[in-house]
Amino acid sequence: MSILVITLMGLFLDLLSAGPLGLWALIFLAVFGVFRPHMRSKPHSFKSAFTLWIMALFMALTASFFLGWFALGSRPEITALVYQALAALVLFPLIYAIRHLGRYILTDPDLRGM
């Protein structure tokens, strides 16, 4: 399910940014493959998740710069990438909270101690 959601979010971002279709989906899938969040045995704390988010964001920005350069034939504008990075940093607490709430709602009540 995660791979489908990541792909759809990447395609949606491609449509919003009017970039080459599939570029962000490819980058998000590559970052997912490198960090493999589905292989963790326990959830991260906010601080460690934020550190991983920063590393993944840096990797995604680097990949988008070089893949965008390849796809467009000219270097992408750095300011647009910086704005996307700032938006991702600002939205991180919201995304983390939604994911944490979803995990809490979808887990078995017996495992939560209820």
mmCIF file of C-alpha atoms in Angstrom, residues 3-107:
data_model
loop_
_atom_site.group_PDB
_atom_site.id
_atom_site.type_symbol
_atom_site.label_atom_id
_atom_site.label_comp_id
_atom_site.label_asym_id
_atom_site.label_seq_id
_atom_site.Cartn_x
_atom_site.Cartn_y
_atom_site.Cartn_z
ATOM 1 C CA ILE A 3 4.402 2.080 -2.635
ATOM 2 C CA LEU A 4 1.089 2.914 -4.314
ATOM 3 C CA VAL A 5 0.552 5.958 -2.096
ATOM 4 C CA ILE A 6 4.131 7.158 -2.658
ATOM 5 C CA THR A 7 3.738 6.810 -6.432
ATOM 6 C CA LEU A 8 0.425 8.675 -6.449
ATOM 7 C CA MET A 9 1.846 11.467 -4.265
ATOM 8 C CA GLY A 10 4.814 11.781 -6.625
ATOM 9 C CA LEU A 11 2.561 11.983 -9.679
ATOM 10 C CA PHE A 12 0.372 14.553 -7.924
ATOM 11 C CA LEU A 13 3.436 16.671 -7.139
ATOM 12 C CA ASP A 14 4.535 16.391 -10.778
ATOM 13 C CA LEU A 15 1.170 17.736 -11.885
ATOM 14 C CA LEU A 16 1.274 20.565 -9.332
ATOM 15 C CA SER A 17 4.805 21.609 -10.188
ATOM 16 C CA ALA A 18 4.270 21.229 -13.966
ATOM 17 C CA GLY A 19 7.436 19.164 -14.186
ATOM 18 C CA PRO A 20 8.168 16.007 -16.132
ATOM 19 C CA LEU A 21 5.540 13.405 -15.278
ATOM 20 C CA GLY A 22 6.940 10.593 -13.154
ATOM 21 C CA LEU A 23 10.051 12.421 -11.936
ATOM 22 C CA TRP A 24 8.948 12.930 -8.311
ATOM 23 C CA ALA A 25 7.320 9.497 -8.217
ATOM 24 C CA LEU A 26 10.641 7.960 -9.234
ATOM 25 C CA ILE A 27 12.521 10.021 -6.652
ATOM 26 C CA PHE A 28 10.080 9.182 -3.856
ATOM 27 C CA LEU A 29 10.291 5.471 -4.693
ATOM 28 C CA ALA A 30 14.097 5.603 -4.728
ATOM 29 C CA VAL A 31 14.187 7.320 -1.331
ATOM 30 C CA PHE A 32 11.684 4.767 0.013
ATOM 31 C CA GLY A 33 13.902 1.964 -1.289
ATOM 32 C CA VAL A 34 17.018 3.392 0.344
ATOM 33 C CA PHE A 35 15.532 4.142 3.766
ATOM 34 C CA ARG A 36 13.139 1.136 3.831
ATOM 35 C CA PRO A 37 10.756 2.313 6.558
ATOM 36 C CA HIS A 38 8.753 -0.913 6.303
ATOM 37 C CA MET A 39 11.768 -2.891 7.580
ATOM 38 C CA ARG A 40 11.852 -1.176 11.012
ATOM 39 C CA SER A 41 11.033 -3.223 14.065
ATOM 40 C CA LYS A 42 9.802 -0.259 16.129
ATOM 41 C CA PRO A 43 8.684 3.300 15.337
ATOM 42 C CA HIS A 44 11.134 6.195 15.495
ATOM 43 C CA SER A 45 10.964 9.039 17.948
ATOM 44 C CA PHE A 46 10.150 12.471 16.527
ATOM 45 C CA LYS A 47 13.798 13.542 16.648
ATOM 46 C CA SER A 48 15.150 10.487 14.827
ATOM 47 C CA ALA A 49 12.282 10.589 12.309
ATOM 48 C CA PHE A 50 13.021 14.268 11.649
ATOM 49 C CA THR A 51 16.716 13.450 11.089
ATOM 50 C CA LEU A 52 15.796 10.708 8.622
ATOM 51 C CA TRP A 53 13.351 13.119 6.956
ATOM 52 C CA ILE A 54 16.160 15.662 6.459
ATOM 53 C CA MET A 55 18.447 12.992 4.963
ATOM 54 C CA ALA A 56 15.695 11.748 2.649
ATOM 55 C CA LEU A 57 14.847 15.320 1.660
ATOM 56 C CA PHE A 58 18.474 16.037 0.786
ATOM 57 C CA MET A 59 18.652 12.835 -1.251
ATOM 58 C CA ALA A 60 15.381 13.680 -3.049
ATOM 59 C CA LEU A 61 16.527 17.225 -3.845
ATOM 60 C CA THR A 62 19.851 16.007 -5.186
ATOM 61 C CA ALA A 63 18.157 13.358 -7.312
ATOM 62 C CA SER A 64 15.527 15.806 -8.573
ATOM 63 C CA PHE A 65 18.222 18.279 -9.573
ATOM 64 C CA PHE A 66 20.197 15.751 -11.599
ATOM 65 C CA LEU A 67 17.204 13.854 -13.018
ATOM 66 C CA GLY A 68 15.501 17.148 -13.838
ATOM 67 C CA TRP A 69 18.654 18.303 -15.572
ATOM 68 C CA PHE A 70 18.646 15.083 -17.596
ATOM 69 C CA ALA A 71 14.901 15.198 -18.404
ATOM 70 C CA LEU A 72 14.724 18.916 -19.259
ATOM 71 C CA GLY A 73 18.079 19.232 -20.960
ATOM 72 C CA SER A 74 18.964 22.268 -18.840
ATOM 73 C CA ARG A 75 19.647 22.802 -15.166
ATOM 74 C CA PRO A 76 16.489 23.194 -13.065
ATOM 75 C CA GLU A 77 15.960 26.388 -11.127
ATOM 76 C CA ILE A 78 17.431 26.057 -7.649
ATOM 77 C CA THR A 79 14.939 28.428 -5.991
ATOM 78 C CA ALA A 80 12.006 26.170 -6.904
ATOM 79 C CA LEU A 81 13.769 23.208 -5.305
ATOM 80 C CA VAL A 82 14.540 25.250 -2.194
ATOM 81 C CA TYR A 83 10.867 26.271 -1.893
ATOM 82 C CA GLN A 84 9.797 22.638 -2.184
ATOM 83 C CA ALA A 85 12.325 21.661 0.484
ATOM 84 C CA LEU A 86 11.086 24.385 2.836
ATOM 85 C CA ALA A 87 7.491 23.294 2.282
ATOM 86 C CA ALA A 88 8.469 19.707 3.093
ATOM 87 C CA LEU A 89 10.232 20.815 6.286
ATOM 88 C CA VAL A 90 7.255 22.863 7.407
ATOM 89 C CA LEU A 91 4.798 20.052 6.674
ATOM 90 C CA PHE A 92 6.839 17.354 8.424
ATOM 91 C CA PRO A 93 5.194 17.710 11.878
ATOM 92 C CA LEU A 94 1.734 17.489 10.291
ATOM 93 C CA ILE A 95 2.628 14.416 8.239
ATOM 94 C CA TYR A 96 4.282 12.780 11.260
ATOM 95 C CA ALA A 97 1.209 13.434 13.415
ATOM 96 C CA ILE A 98 -1.196 12.060 10.795
ATOM 97 C CA ARG A 99 0.930 8.936 10.347
ATOM 98 C CA HIS A 100 1.194 8.444 14.113
ATOM 99 C CA LEU A 101 -2.573 8.894 14.530
ATOM 100 C CA GLY A 102 -3.274 6.488 11.669
ATOM 101 C CA ARG A 103 -0.977 3.883 13.175
ATOM 102 C CA TYR A 104 -2.709 4.316 16.553
ATOM 103 C CA ILE A 105 -6.189 3.963 15.042
ATOM 104 C CA LEU A 106 -5.329 0.984 12.848
ATOM 105 C CA THR A 107 -3.423 -1.077 15.425
#
